[in-house]
Each structure stands twice: as C-alpha cells, then as structure tokens.
JSON list of C-alpha atoms in Angstrom, two decimals:
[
{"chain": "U", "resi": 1, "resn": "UNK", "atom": "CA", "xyz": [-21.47, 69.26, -278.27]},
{"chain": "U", "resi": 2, "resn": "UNK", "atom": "CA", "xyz": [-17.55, 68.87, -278.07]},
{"chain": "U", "resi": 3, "resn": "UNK", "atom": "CA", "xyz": [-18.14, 67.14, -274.45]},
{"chain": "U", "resi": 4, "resn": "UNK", "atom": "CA", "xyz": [-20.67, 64.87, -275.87]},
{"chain": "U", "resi": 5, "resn": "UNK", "atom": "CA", "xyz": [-18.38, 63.78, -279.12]},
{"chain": "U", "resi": 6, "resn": "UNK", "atom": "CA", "xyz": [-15.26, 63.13, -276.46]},
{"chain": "U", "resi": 7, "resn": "UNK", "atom": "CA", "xyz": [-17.37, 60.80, -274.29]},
{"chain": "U", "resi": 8, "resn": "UNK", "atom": "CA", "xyz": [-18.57, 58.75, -277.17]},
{"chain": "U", "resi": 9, "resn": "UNK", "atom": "CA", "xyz": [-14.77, 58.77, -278.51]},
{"chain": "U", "resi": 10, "resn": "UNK", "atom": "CA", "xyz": [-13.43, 57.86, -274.99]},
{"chain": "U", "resi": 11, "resn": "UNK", "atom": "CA", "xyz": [-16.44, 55.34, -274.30]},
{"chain": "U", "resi": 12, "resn": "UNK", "atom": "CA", "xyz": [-15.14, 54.01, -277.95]},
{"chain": "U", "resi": 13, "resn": "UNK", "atom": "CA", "xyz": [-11.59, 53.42, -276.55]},
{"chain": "U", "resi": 14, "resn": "UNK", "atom": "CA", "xyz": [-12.28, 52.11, -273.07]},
{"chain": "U", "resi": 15, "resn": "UNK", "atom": "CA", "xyz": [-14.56, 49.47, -274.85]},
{"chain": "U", "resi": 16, "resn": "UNK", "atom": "CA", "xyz": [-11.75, 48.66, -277.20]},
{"chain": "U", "resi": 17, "resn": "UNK", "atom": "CA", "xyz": [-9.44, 48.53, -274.44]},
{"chain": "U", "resi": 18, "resn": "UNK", "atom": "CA", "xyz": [-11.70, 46.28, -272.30]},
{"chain": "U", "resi": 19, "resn": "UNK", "atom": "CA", "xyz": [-12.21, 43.90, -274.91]},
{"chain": "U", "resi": 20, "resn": "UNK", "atom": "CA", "xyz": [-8.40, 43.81, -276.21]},
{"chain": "U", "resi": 21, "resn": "UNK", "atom": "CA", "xyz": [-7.03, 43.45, -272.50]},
{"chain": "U", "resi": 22, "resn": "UNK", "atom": "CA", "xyz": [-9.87, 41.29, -270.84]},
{"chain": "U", "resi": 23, "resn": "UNK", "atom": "CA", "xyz": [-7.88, 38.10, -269.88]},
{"chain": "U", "resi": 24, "resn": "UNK", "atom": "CA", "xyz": [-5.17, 39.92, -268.86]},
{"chain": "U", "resi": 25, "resn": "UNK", "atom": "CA", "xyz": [-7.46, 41.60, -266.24]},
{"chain": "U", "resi": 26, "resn": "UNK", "atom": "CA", "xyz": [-9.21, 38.37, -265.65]},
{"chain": "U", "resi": 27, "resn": "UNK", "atom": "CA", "xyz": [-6.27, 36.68, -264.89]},
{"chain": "U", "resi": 28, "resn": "UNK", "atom": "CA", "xyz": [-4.77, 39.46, -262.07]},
{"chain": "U", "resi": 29, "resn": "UNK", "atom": "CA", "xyz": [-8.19, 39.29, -260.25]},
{"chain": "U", "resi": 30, "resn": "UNK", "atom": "CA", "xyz": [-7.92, 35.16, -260.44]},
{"chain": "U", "resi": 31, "resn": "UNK", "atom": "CA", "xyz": [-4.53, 35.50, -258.87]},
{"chain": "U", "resi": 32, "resn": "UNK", "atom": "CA", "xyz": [-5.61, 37.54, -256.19]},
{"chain": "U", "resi": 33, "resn": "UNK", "atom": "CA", "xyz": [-8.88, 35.99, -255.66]},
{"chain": "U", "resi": 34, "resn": "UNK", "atom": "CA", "xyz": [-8.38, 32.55, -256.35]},
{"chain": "U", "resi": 35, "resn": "UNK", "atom": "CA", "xyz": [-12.01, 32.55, -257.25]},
{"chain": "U", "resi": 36, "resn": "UNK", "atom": "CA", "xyz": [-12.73, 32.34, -260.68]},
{"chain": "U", "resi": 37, "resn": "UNK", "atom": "CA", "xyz": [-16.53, 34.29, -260.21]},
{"chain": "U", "resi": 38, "resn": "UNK", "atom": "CA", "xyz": [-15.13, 37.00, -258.04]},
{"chain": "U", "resi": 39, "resn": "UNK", "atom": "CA", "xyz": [-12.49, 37.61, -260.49]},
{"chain": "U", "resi": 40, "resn": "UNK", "atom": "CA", "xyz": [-15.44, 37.72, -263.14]},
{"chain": "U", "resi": 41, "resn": "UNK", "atom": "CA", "xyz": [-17.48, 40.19, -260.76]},
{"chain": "U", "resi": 42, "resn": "UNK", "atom": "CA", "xyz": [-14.06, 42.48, -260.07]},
{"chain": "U", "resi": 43, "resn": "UNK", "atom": "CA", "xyz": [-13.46, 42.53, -264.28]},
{"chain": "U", "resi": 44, "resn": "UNK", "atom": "CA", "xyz": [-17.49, 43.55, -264.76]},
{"chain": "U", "resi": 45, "resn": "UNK", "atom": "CA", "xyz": [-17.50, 46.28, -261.92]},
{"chain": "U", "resi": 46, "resn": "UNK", "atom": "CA", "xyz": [-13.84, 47.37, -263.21]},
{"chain": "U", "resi": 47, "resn": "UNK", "atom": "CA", "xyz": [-15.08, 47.86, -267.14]},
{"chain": "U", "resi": 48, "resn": "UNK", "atom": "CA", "xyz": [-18.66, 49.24, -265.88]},
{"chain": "U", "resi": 49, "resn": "UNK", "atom": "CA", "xyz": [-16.96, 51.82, -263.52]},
{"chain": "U", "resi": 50, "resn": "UNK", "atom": "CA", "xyz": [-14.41, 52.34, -266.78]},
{"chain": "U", "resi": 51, "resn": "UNK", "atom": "CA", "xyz": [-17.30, 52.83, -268.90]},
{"chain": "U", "resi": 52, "resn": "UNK", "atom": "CA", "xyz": [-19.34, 55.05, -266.33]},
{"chain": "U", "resi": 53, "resn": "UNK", "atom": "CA", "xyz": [-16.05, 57.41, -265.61]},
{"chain": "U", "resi": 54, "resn": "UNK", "atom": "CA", "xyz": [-14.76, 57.56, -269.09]},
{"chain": "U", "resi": 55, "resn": "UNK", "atom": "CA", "xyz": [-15.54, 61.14, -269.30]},
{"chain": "U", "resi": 56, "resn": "UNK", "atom": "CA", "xyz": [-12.74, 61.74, -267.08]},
{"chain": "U", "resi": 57, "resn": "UNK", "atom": "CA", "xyz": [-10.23, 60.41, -269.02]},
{"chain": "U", "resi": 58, "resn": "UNK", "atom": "CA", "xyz": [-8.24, 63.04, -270.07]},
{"chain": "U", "resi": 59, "resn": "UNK", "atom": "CA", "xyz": [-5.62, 61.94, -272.39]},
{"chain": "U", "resi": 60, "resn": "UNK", "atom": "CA", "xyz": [-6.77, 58.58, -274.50]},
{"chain": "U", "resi": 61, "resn": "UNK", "atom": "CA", "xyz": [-3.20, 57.27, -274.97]},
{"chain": "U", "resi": 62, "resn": "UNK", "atom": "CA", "xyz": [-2.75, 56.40, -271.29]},
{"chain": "U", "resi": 63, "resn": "UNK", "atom": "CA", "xyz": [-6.90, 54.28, -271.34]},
{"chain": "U", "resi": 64, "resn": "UNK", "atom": "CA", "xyz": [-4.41, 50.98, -270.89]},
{"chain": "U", "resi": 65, "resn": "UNK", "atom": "CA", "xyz": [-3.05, 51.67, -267.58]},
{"chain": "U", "resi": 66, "resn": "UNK", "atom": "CA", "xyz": [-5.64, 54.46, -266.73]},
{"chain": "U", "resi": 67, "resn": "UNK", "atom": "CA", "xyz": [-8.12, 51.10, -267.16]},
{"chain": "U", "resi": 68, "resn": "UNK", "atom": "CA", "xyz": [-5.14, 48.80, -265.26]},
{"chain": "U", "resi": 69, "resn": "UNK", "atom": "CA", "xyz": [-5.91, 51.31, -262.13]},
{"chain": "U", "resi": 70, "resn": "UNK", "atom": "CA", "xyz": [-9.03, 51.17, -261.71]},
{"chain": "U", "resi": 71, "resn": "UNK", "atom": "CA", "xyz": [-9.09, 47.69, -261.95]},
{"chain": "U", "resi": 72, "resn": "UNK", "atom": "CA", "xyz": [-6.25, 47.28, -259.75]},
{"chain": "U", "resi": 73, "resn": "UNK", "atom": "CA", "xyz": [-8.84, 49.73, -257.48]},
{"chain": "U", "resi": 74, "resn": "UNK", "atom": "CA", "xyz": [-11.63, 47.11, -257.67]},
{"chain": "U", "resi": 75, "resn": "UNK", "atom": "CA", "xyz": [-8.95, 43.98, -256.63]},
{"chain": "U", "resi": 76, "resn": "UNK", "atom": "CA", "xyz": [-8.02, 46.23, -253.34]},
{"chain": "U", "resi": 77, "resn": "UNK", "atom": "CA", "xyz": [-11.18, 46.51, -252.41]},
{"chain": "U", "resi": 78, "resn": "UNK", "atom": "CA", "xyz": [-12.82, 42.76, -253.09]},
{"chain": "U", "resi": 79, "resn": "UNK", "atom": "CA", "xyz": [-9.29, 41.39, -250.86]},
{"chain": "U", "resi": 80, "resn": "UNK", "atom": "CA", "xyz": [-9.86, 43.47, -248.34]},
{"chain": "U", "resi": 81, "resn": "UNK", "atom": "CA", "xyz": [-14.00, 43.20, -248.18]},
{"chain": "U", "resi": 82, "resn": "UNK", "atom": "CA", "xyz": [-13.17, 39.55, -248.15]},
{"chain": "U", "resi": 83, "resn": "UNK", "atom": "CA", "xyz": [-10.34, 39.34, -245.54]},
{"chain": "U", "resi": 84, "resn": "UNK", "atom": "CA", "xyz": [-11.31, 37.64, -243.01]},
{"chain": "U", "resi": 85, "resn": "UNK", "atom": "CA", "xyz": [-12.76, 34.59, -245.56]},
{"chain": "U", "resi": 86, "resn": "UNK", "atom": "CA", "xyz": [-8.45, 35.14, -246.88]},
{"chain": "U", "resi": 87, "resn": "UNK", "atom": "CA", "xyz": [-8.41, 31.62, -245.13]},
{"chain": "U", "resi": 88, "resn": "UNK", "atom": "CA", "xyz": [-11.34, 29.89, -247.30]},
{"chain": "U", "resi": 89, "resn": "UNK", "atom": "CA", "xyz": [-10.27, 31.95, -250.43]},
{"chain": "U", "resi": 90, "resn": "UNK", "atom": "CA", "xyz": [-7.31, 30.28, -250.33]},
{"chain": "U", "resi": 91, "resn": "UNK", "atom": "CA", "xyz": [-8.55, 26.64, -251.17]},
{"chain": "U", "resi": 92, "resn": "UNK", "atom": "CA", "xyz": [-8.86, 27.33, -254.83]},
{"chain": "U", "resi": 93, "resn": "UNK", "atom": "CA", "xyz": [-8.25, 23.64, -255.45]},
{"chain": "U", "resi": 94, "resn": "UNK", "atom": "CA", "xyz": [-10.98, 21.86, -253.93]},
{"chain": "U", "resi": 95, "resn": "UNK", "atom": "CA", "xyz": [-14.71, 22.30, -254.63]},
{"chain": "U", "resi": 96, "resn": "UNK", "atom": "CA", "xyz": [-14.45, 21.29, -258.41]},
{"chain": "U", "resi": 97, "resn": "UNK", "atom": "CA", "xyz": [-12.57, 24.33, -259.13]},
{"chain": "U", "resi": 98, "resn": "UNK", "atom": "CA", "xyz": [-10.06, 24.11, -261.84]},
{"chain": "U", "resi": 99, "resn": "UNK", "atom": "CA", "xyz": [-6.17, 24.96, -260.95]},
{"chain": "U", "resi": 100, "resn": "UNK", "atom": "CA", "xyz": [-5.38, 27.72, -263.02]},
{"chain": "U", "resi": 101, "resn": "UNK", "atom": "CA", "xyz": [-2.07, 28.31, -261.66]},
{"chain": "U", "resi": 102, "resn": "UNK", "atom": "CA", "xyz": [0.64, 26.34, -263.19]},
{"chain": "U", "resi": 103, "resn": "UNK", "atom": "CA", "xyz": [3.28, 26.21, -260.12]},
{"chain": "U", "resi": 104, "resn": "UNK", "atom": "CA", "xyz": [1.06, 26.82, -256.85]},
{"chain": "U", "resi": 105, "resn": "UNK", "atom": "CA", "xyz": [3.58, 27.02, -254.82]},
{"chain": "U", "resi": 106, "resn": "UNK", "atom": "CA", "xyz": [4.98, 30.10, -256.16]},
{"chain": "U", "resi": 107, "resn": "UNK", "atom": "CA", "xyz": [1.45, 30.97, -256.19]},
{"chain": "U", "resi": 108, "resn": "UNK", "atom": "CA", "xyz": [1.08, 30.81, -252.79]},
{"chain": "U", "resi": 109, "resn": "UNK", "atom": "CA", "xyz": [4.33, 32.44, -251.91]},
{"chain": "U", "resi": 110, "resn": "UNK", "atom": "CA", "xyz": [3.49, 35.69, -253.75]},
{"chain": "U", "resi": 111, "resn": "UNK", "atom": "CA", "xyz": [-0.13, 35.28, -251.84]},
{"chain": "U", "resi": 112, "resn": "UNK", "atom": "CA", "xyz": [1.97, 36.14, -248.86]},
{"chain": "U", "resi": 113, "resn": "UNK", "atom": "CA", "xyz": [3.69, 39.52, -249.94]},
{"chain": "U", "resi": 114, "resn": "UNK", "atom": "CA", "xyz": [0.95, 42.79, -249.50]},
{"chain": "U", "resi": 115, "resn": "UNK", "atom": "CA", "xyz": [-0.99, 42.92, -252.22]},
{"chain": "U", "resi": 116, "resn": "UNK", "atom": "CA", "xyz": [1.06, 45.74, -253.74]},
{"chain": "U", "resi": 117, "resn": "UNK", "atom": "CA", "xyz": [4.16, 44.13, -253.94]},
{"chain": "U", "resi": 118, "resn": "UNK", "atom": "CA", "xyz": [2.50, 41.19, -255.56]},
{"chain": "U", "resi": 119, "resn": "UNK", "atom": "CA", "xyz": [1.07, 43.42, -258.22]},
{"chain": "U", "resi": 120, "resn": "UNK", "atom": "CA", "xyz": [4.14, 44.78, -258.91]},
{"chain": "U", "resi": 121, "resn": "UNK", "atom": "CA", "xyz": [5.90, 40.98, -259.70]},
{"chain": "U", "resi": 122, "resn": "UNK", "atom": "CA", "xyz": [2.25, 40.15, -261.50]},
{"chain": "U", "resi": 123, "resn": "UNK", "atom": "CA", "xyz": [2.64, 43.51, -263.63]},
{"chain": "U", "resi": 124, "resn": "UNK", "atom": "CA", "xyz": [5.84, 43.43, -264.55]},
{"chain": "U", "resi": 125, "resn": "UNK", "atom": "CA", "xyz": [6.32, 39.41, -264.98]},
{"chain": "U", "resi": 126, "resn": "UNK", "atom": "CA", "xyz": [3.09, 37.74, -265.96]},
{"chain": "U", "resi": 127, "resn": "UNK", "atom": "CA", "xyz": [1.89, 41.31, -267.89]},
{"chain": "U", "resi": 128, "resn": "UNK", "atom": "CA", "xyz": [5.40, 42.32, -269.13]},
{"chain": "U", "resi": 129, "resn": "UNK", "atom": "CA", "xyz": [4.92, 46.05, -268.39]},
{"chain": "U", "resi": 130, "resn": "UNK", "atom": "CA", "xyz": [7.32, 48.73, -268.05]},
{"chain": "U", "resi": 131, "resn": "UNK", "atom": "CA", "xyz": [8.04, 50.02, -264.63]},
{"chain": "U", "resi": 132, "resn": "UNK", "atom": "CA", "xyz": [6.92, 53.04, -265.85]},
{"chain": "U", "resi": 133, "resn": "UNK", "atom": "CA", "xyz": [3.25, 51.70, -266.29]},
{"chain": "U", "resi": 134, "resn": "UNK", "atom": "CA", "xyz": [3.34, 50.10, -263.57]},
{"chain": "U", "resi": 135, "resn": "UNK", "atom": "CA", "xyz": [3.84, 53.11, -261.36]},
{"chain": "U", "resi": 136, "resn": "UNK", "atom": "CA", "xyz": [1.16, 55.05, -263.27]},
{"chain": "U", "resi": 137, "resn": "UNK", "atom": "CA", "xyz": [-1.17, 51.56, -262.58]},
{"chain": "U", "resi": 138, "resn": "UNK", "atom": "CA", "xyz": [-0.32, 52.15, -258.94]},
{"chain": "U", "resi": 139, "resn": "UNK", "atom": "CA", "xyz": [-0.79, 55.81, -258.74]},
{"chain": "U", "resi": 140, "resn": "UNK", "atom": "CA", "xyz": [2.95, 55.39, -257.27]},
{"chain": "U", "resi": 141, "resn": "UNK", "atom": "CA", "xyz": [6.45, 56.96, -258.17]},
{"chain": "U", "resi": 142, "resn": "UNK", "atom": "CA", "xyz": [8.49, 54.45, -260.54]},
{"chain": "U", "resi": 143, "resn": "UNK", "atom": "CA", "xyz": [11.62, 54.86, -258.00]},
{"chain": "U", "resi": 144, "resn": "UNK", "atom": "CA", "xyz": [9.00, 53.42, -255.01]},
{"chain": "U", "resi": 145, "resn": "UNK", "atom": "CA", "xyz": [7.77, 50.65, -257.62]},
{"chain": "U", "resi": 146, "resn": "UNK", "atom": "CA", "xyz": [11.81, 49.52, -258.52]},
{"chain": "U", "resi": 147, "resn": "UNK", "atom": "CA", "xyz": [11.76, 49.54, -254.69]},
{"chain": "U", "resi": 148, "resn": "UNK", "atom": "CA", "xyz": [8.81, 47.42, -254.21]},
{"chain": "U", "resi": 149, "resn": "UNK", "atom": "CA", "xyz": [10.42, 45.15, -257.19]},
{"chain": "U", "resi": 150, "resn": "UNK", "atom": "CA", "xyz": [14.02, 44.58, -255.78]},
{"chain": "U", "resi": 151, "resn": "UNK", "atom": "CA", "xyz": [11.81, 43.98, -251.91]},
{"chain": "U", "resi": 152, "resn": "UNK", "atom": "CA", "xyz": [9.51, 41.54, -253.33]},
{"chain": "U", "resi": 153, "resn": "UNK", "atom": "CA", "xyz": [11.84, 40.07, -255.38]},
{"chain": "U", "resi": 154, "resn": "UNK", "atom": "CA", "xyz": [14.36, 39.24, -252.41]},
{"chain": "U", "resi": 155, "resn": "UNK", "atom": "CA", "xyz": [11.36, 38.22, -250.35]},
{"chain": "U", "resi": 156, "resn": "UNK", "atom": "CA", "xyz": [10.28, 35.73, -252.83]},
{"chain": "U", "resi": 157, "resn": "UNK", "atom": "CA", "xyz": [13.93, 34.24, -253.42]},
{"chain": "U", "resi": 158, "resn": "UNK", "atom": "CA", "xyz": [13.94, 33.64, -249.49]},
{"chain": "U", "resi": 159, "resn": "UNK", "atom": "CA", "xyz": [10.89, 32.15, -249.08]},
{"chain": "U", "resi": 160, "resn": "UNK", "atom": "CA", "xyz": [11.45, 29.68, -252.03]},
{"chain": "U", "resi": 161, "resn": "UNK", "atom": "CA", "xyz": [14.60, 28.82, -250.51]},
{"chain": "U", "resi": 162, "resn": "UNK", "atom": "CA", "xyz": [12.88, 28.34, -247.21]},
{"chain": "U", "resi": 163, "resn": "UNK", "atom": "CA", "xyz": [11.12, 25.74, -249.08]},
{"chain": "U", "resi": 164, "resn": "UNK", "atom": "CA", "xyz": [13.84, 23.87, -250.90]},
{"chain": "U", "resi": 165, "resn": "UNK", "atom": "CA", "xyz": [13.43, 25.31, -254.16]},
{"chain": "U", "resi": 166, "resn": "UNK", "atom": "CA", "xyz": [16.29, 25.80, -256.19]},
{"chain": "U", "resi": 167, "resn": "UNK", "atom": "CA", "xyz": [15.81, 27.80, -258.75]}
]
C-alpha cells in the first residue's frame, strides 16, 4: 500500500514538474534539433518515460533535474539516431519553418561544440541553473562541468572571433 501511495505522489510531482518546466524542455530539444516536431516527439517520450519510471524516483525534491536527465537522455539519443541527416537538420530556416533562434549565428557556433558542452552553456545560460544542477542533469561531477564551462566557453569566444564578432 505504501508503494502504491508513493507512485501516485511521485506520478503527482513529475506531472507538475512536466507541466511547470515544459518550454524550457521544448526549447533545449529545438536547439539541438532544429526541428520543431522532433523536439515535440523528444519532450513526449521524455515526460512518458518520466511518468513510466517515476517509481524510481527516490527523493521528490531533486524531480527538476532528475526530469532535466532524462530528457537530456532522450536529446542524446534523437542527435545521434539522426547523425548522419546532422547535415539536413541543420537547415532549420527553409521549408516554412519559423526561426526560433534570435542570433543564428551563435546558434550555429554552439551546434559545433559536442553536444555536452553545448548543454552545459544551454543549462547554465539560457536555463540559468546552478552548476550544481547541472552536473546532477549530466550524471557528471560539478568540477568536470566548470571544466566543460571554462572549455566551451573559450571555444565559443574563438570561433566568434574567427567570424568577426566583437562582442
């Protein structure tokens, strides 16, 4: 009985979570996908796997980055089922798609880190997260996710200076 009153509690919370922090999920699959259905496919397998698994969440006040992971899980695996279409995925302009991004240059120059790195600068810059979060997101130490920061960061700064940008 105590199993069956956690799950509904838990199932409660991930729902809650899901709903509260839905764009914010939507947008990180949309900014690896640049495919606005995809992204909606990734969010809908993300909550349903959530949902399914939310008997094995064991403490409730971590469901926002607990949820973050596996989401994070599902964007892994849609980039790298759809690798070697990287090269059409990356025309999210044409075909009557709306640009979502406001500056796609930068867009495209975080495209080019690996996909961790970017979702450490997406994380911590377009979600405003704690490095703390982020690491348990990543299932990663936070001393390797300041690492990946300060990287990706200098990366970034070069390659926008590569391009004339000044800052």
């Amino acid at each position: 009985m105590f199993s069956r009153e956690r799950k509904s509690t838990n199932e409660k919370l991930i729902e809650k979570v899901l709903l509260e922090k839905y764009n914010s999920y939507y947008r990180m699959a949309v900014s690896f996908t640049h495919n606005e259905a995809d992204a909606e496919d990734i969010v809908q397998e993300g909550a349903y796997r959530a949902i399914k698994n939310a008997r094995s969440l064991k403490n409730p006040e971590f469901a926002g980055t607990w949820i973050y992971r596996i989401m994070m899980n599902e964007i892994y695996r849609s980039v790298q089922k759809n690798q070697p279409d990287s090269l059409d995925a990356m025309d999210y302009q044409g075909e009557g798609k709306s640009d979502t991004y406001e500056d796609t240059d930068l867009q495209r120059i975080l495209d080019s880190l690996d996909p961790k790195d970017k979702a450490v600068i997406q994380l911590k810059y377009f979600e405003e997260m704690k490095l703390r979060e982020i690491a348990e997101i990543l299932g990663e130490n936070e001393n390797t996710v300041k690492s990946r920061l300060y990287r990706s960061l200098k990366k970034l700064k070069q390659d926008m200076e590569a391009e004339g940008y000044d800052r």
